[in-house]
Amino acid sequence: MLINQTFEIDSCDDVELNIKRTSKLEYRISYDDEKDIKAIVFIVGGFGANANISFLDFDREYIAKNFDVVVVHVFYHCFCARQSIDQKYNPKLIPNQDDLERINGILKNINLGHLSVNKDNFEQIIPLIEQKVNEMKQAGLVDESQKIELSCDFIPPNGDYQNYGIMAAIDHINALKDLVK
């Protein structure tokens, strides 16, 4: 029978930068308990693999069903660097100063000048702009193809940061160590 398990373990701090890790390392495994396991296979999700976690689960389960292996997927350091449909794996969207100025200008142009956007209310203001612009498009006041371009930053959850894969590699090693103990 196919077994799926999720583990959360302590990994390691970034000793090079002297940054203490504040979150647990999550990894998931799949295997068929009726098979004689011959290997451990890691699937390393690429940049943006967190967009839809169900794809990772599907791949892991497919390999476990068809081969005599334990399949591991590690939600490694800075794994959540792209928008996800699952809020748990979603980075925070942070507008830069140019975005804030652009959005405040848009608010004035679409008769919502009584509102003012900042980093704290950014996520609440965007749906109001979308609603107003859609109303204007339906009324024929704005071209249907009109778009607003923003260049916001993605801030990964759990205090993660990009460090060229060093912490991610160590996370895979720590998951393997935990799995075989």
mmCIF file of N, CA and C in Angstrom, residues 31-92:
data_model
loop_
_atom_site.group_PDB
_atom_site.id
_atom_site.type_symbol
_atom_site.label_atom_id
_atom_site.label_comp_id
_atom_site.label_asym_id
_atom_site.label_seq_id
_atom_site.Cartn_x
_atom_site.Cartn_y
_atom_site.Cartn_z
ATOM 1 N N TYR A 31 6.298 5.849 -0.270
ATOM 2 C CA TYR A 31 6.842 4.527 -0.556
ATOM 3 C C TYR A 31 5.705 3.518 -0.496
ATOM 4 N N ASP A 32 5.949 2.363 -1.105
ATOM 5 C CA ASP A 32 4.984 1.273 -1.065
ATOM 6 C C ASP A 32 5.473 0.290 -0.018
ATOM 7 N N ASP A 33 4.707 0.107 1.048
ATOM 8 C CA ASP A 33 5.160 -0.748 2.144
ATOM 9 C C ASP A 33 5.127 -2.236 1.796
ATOM 10 N N GLU A 34 4.631 -2.580 0.612
ATOM 11 C CA GLU A 34 4.632 -3.974 0.165
ATOM 12 C C GLU A 34 5.832 -4.287 -0.721
ATOM 13 N N LYS A 35 6.676 -3.298 -0.980
ATOM 14 C CA LYS A 35 7.850 -3.488 -1.832
ATOM 15 C C LYS A 35 9.117 -3.541 -0.992
ATOM 16 N N ASP A 36 10.108 -4.254 -1.513
ATOM 17 C CA ASP A 36 11.433 -4.289 -0.902
ATOM 18 C C ASP A 36 12.186 -3.050 -1.399
ATOM 19 N N ILE A 37 12.375 -2.078 -0.516
ATOM 20 C CA ILE A 37 12.966 -0.795 -0.905
ATOM 21 C C ILE A 37 14.436 -0.984 -1.267
ATOM 22 N N LYS A 38 14.795 -0.512 -2.457
ATOM 23 C CA LYS A 38 16.159 -0.673 -2.959
ATOM 24 C C LYS A 38 16.951 0.630 -2.994
ATOM 25 N N ALA A 39 16.266 1.767 -2.869
ATOM 26 C CA ALA A 39 16.977 3.047 -2.963
ATOM 27 C C ALA A 39 16.135 4.170 -2.363
ATOM 28 N N ILE A 40 16.818 5.258 -2.088
ATOM 29 C CA ILE A 40 16.167 6.503 -1.684
ATOM 30 C C ILE A 40 16.372 7.491 -2.825
ATOM 31 N N VAL A 41 15.281 8.052 -3.320
ATOM 32 C CA VAL A 41 15.341 8.982 -4.447
ATOM 33 C C VAL A 41 14.838 10.347 -3.976
ATOM 34 N N PHE A 42 15.641 11.369 -4.234
ATOM 35 C CA PHE A 42 15.238 12.737 -3.912
ATOM 36 C C PHE A 42 14.740 13.420 -5.173
ATOM 37 N N ILE A 43 13.594 14.074 -5.067
ATOM 38 C CA ILE A 43 13.113 14.952 -6.132
ATOM 39 C C ILE A 43 13.403 16.366 -5.651
ATOM 40 N N VAL A 44 14.190 17.086 -6.425
ATOM 41 C CA VAL A 44 14.551 18.453 -6.049
ATOM 42 C C VAL A 44 13.702 19.399 -6.883
ATOM 43 N N GLY A 45 12.722 20.007 -6.229
ATOM 44 C CA GLY A 45 11.847 20.949 -6.917
ATOM 45 C C GLY A 45 12.621 22.201 -7.281
ATOM 46 N N GLY A 46 12.476 22.637 -8.504
ATOM 47 C CA GLY A 46 13.193 23.817 -8.965
ATOM 48 C C GLY A 46 12.574 25.103 -8.475
ATOM 49 N N PHE A 47 13.164 26.199 -8.880
ATOM 50 C CA PHE A 47 12.696 27.527 -8.501
ATOM 51 C C PHE A 47 11.266 27.691 -8.986
ATOM 52 N N GLY A 48 10.343 27.882 -8.074
ATOM 53 C CA GLY A 48 8.940 28.006 -8.434
ATOM 54 C C GLY A 48 8.148 26.726 -8.267
ATOM 55 N N ALA A 49 8.794 25.660 -7.790
ATOM 56 C CA ALA A 49 8.102 24.380 -7.630
ATOM 57 C C ALA A 49 6.997 24.444 -6.590
ATOM 58 N N ASN A 50 7.021 25.453 -5.745
ATOM 59 C CA ASN A 50 5.987 25.580 -4.722
ATOM 60 C C ASN A 50 4.675 26.146 -5.271
ATOM 61 N N ALA A 51 4.628 26.496 -6.557
ATOM 62 C CA ALA A 51 3.424 27.115 -7.123
ATOM 63 C C ALA A 51 2.189 26.243 -6.910
ATOM 64 N N ASN A 52 2.361 24.933 -7.035
ATOM 65 C CA ASN A 52 1.259 24.008 -6.791
ATOM 66 C C ASN A 52 1.850 22.722 -6.225
ATOM 67 N N ILE A 53 1.783 22.575 -4.919
ATOM 68 C CA ILE A 53 2.402 21.458 -4.215
ATOM 69 C C ILE A 53 1.840 20.118 -4.677
ATOM 70 N N SER A 54 0.606 20.095 -5.162
ATOM 71 C CA SER A 54 0.008 18.823 -5.583
ATOM 72 C C SER A 54 0.791 18.179 -6.728
ATOM 73 N N PHE A 55 1.462 18.978 -7.561
ATOM 74 C CA PHE A 55 2.297 18.401 -8.618
ATOM 75 C C PHE A 55 3.464 17.635 -8.014
ATOM 76 N N LEU A 56 4.069 18.189 -6.979
ATOM 77 C CA LEU A 56 5.181 17.507 -6.317
ATOM 78 C C LEU A 56 4.702 16.214 -5.674
ATOM 79 N N ASP A 57 3.540 16.269 -5.027
ATOM 80 C CA ASP A 57 2.980 15.066 -4.411
ATOM 81 C C ASP A 57 2.693 14.006 -5.470
ATOM 82 N N PHE A 58 2.127 14.415 -6.594
ATOM 83 C CA PHE A 58 1.811 13.478 -7.672
ATOM 84 C C PHE A 58 3.076 12.793 -8.185
ATOM 85 N N ASP A 59 4.118 13.568 -8.469
ATOM 86 C CA ASP A 59 5.368 12.991 -8.982
ATOM 87 C C ASP A 59 5.974 12.016 -7.984
ATOM 88 N N ARG A 60 6.000 12.418 -6.723
ATOM 89 C CA ARG A 60 6.584 11.569 -5.680
ATOM 90 C C ARG A 60 5.804 10.253 -5.566
ATOM 91 N N GLU A 61 4.488 10.334 -5.554
ATOM 92 C CA GLU A 61 3.657 9.139 -5.435
ATOM 93 C C GLU A 61 3.782 8.245 -6.668
ATOM 94 N N TYR A 62 3.851 8.845 -7.844
ATOM 95 C CA TYR A 62 3.980 8.069 -9.082
ATOM 96 C C TYR A 62 5.263 7.240 -9.073
ATOM 97 N N ILE A 63 6.357 7.868 -8.709
ATOM 98 C CA ILE A 63 7.640 7.154 -8.680
ATOM 99 C C ILE A 63 7.603 6.050 -7.628
ATOM 100 N N ALA A 64 7.044 6.331 -6.456
ATOM 101 C CA ALA A 64 6.968 5.326 -5.392
ATOM 102 C C ALA A 64 6.095 4.135 -5.803
ATOM 103 N N LYS A 65 5.031 4.374 -6.561
ATOM 104 C CA LYS A 65 4.156 3.286 -7.013
ATOM 105 C C LYS A 65 4.852 2.390 -8.033
ATOM 106 N N ASN A 66 5.699 2.989 -8.867
ATOM 107 C CA ASN A 66 6.253 2.264 -10.006
ATOM 108 C C ASN A 66 7.665 1.730 -9.812
ATOM 109 N N PHE A 67 8.308 2.097 -8.717
ATOM 110 C CA PHE A 67 9.672 1.629 -8.473
ATOM 111 C C PHE A 67 9.814 1.231 -7.004
ATOM 112 N N ASP A 68 10.812 0.421 -6.715
ATOM 113 C CA ASP A 68 11.061 -0.056 -5.350
ATOM 114 C C ASP A 68 11.922 0.950 -4.594
ATOM 115 N N VAL A 69 11.381 2.131 -4.381
ATOM 116 C CA VAL A 69 12.163 3.212 -3.769
ATOM 117 C C VAL A 69 11.322 3.996 -2.764
ATOM 118 N N VAL A 70 12.019 4.672 -1.868
ATOM 119 C CA VAL A 70 11.420 5.717 -1.041
ATOM 120 C C VAL A 70 11.708 7.019 -1.775
ATOM 121 N N VAL A 71 10.690 7.815 -2.007
ATOM 122 C CA VAL A 71 10.864 9.074 -2.722
ATOM 123 C C VAL A 71 10.705 10.214 -1.722
ATOM 124 N N VAL A 72 11.664 11.140 -1.757
ATOM 125 C CA VAL A 72 11.726 12.225 -0.784
ATOM 126 C C VAL A 72 11.640 13.562 -1.504
ATOM 127 N N HIS A 73 10.839 14.434 -0.953
ATOM 128 C CA HIS A 73 10.831 15.815 -1.424
ATOM 129 C C HIS A 73 11.043 16.713 -0.223
ATOM 130 N N VAL A 74 12.073 17.553 -0.283
ATOM 131 C CA VAL A 74 12.443 18.442 0.817
ATOM 132 C C VAL A 74 11.971 19.861 0.496
ATOM 133 N N PHE A 75 11.267 20.456 1.430
ATOM 134 C CA PHE A 75 10.861 21.854 1.298
ATOM 135 C C PHE A 75 12.016 22.691 1.855
ATOM 136 N N TYR A 76 13.067 22.741 1.080
ATOM 137 C CA TYR A 76 14.360 23.275 1.491
ATOM 138 C C TYR A 76 14.340 24.788 1.729
ATOM 139 N N HIS A 77 15.435 25.259 2.312
ATOM 140 C CA HIS A 77 15.609 26.684 2.621
ATOM 141 C C HIS A 77 15.348 27.523 1.373
ATOM 142 N N CYS A 78 14.451 28.476 1.466
ATOM 143 C CA CYS A 78 14.057 29.392 0.388
ATOM 144 C C CYS A 78 13.289 28.682 -0.736
ATOM 145 N N PHE A 79 12.675 27.547 -0.410
ATOM 146 C CA PHE A 79 11.854 26.812 -1.373
ATOM 147 C C PHE A 79 10.664 27.651 -1.832
ATOM 148 N N CYS A 80 10.105 28.427 -0.938
ATOM 149 C CA CYS A 80 8.879 29.188 -1.222
ATOM 150 C C CYS A 80 9.203 30.561 -1.793
ATOM 151 N N ALA A 81 9.864 30.593 -2.925
ATOM 152 C CA ALA A 81 10.307 31.852 -3.514
ATOM 153 C C ALA A 81 9.397 32.348 -4.637
ATOM 154 N N ARG A 82 8.297 31.662 -4.885
ATOM 155 C CA ARG A 82 7.345 32.071 -5.919
ATOM 156 C C ARG A 82 5.929 31.957 -5.361
ATOM 157 N N GLN A 83 4.985 32.653 -5.983
ATOM 158 C CA GLN A 83 3.590 32.603 -5.555
ATOM 159 C C GLN A 83 3.084 31.161 -5.586
ATOM 160 N N SER A 84 2.281 30.799 -4.620
ATOM 161 C CA SER A 84 1.725 29.458 -4.501
ATOM 162 C C SER A 84 0.218 29.547 -4.324
ATOM 163 N N ILE A 85 -0.476 28.482 -4.710
ATOM 164 C CA ILE A 85 -1.911 28.435 -4.449
ATOM 165 C C ILE A 85 -2.174 28.048 -2.996
ATOM 166 N N ASP A 86 -1.164 27.578 -2.302
ATOM 167 C CA ASP A 86 -1.269 27.197 -0.893
ATOM 168 C C ASP A 86 -0.606 28.279 -0.045
ATOM 169 N N GLN A 87 -1.386 28.971 0.765
ATOM 170 C CA GLN A 87 -0.892 30.122 1.529
ATOM 171 C C GLN A 87 0.328 29.789 2.384
ATOM 172 N N LYS A 88 0.393 28.563 2.900
ATOM 173 C CA LYS A 88 1.521 28.169 3.753
ATOM 174 C C LYS A 88 2.857 28.298 3.015
ATOM 175 N N TYR A 89 2.840 28.086 1.707
ATOM 176 C CA TYR A 89 4.067 28.096 0.911
ATOM 177 C C TYR A 89 4.184 29.354 0.052
ATOM 178 N N ASN A 90 3.526 30.404 0.463
ATOM 179 C CA ASN A 90 3.469 31.642 -0.308
ATOM 180 C C ASN A 90 4.450 32.677 0.243
ATOM 181 N N PRO A 91 5.254 33.295 -0.619
ATOM 182 C CA PRO A 91 6.072 34.410 -0.141
ATOM 183 C C PRO A 91 5.206 35.657 0.026
ATOM 184 N N LYS A 92 5.714 36.601 0.767
ATOM 185 C CA LYS A 92 4.998 37.870 0.954
ATOM 186 C C LYS A 92 5.371 38.806 -0.193
#
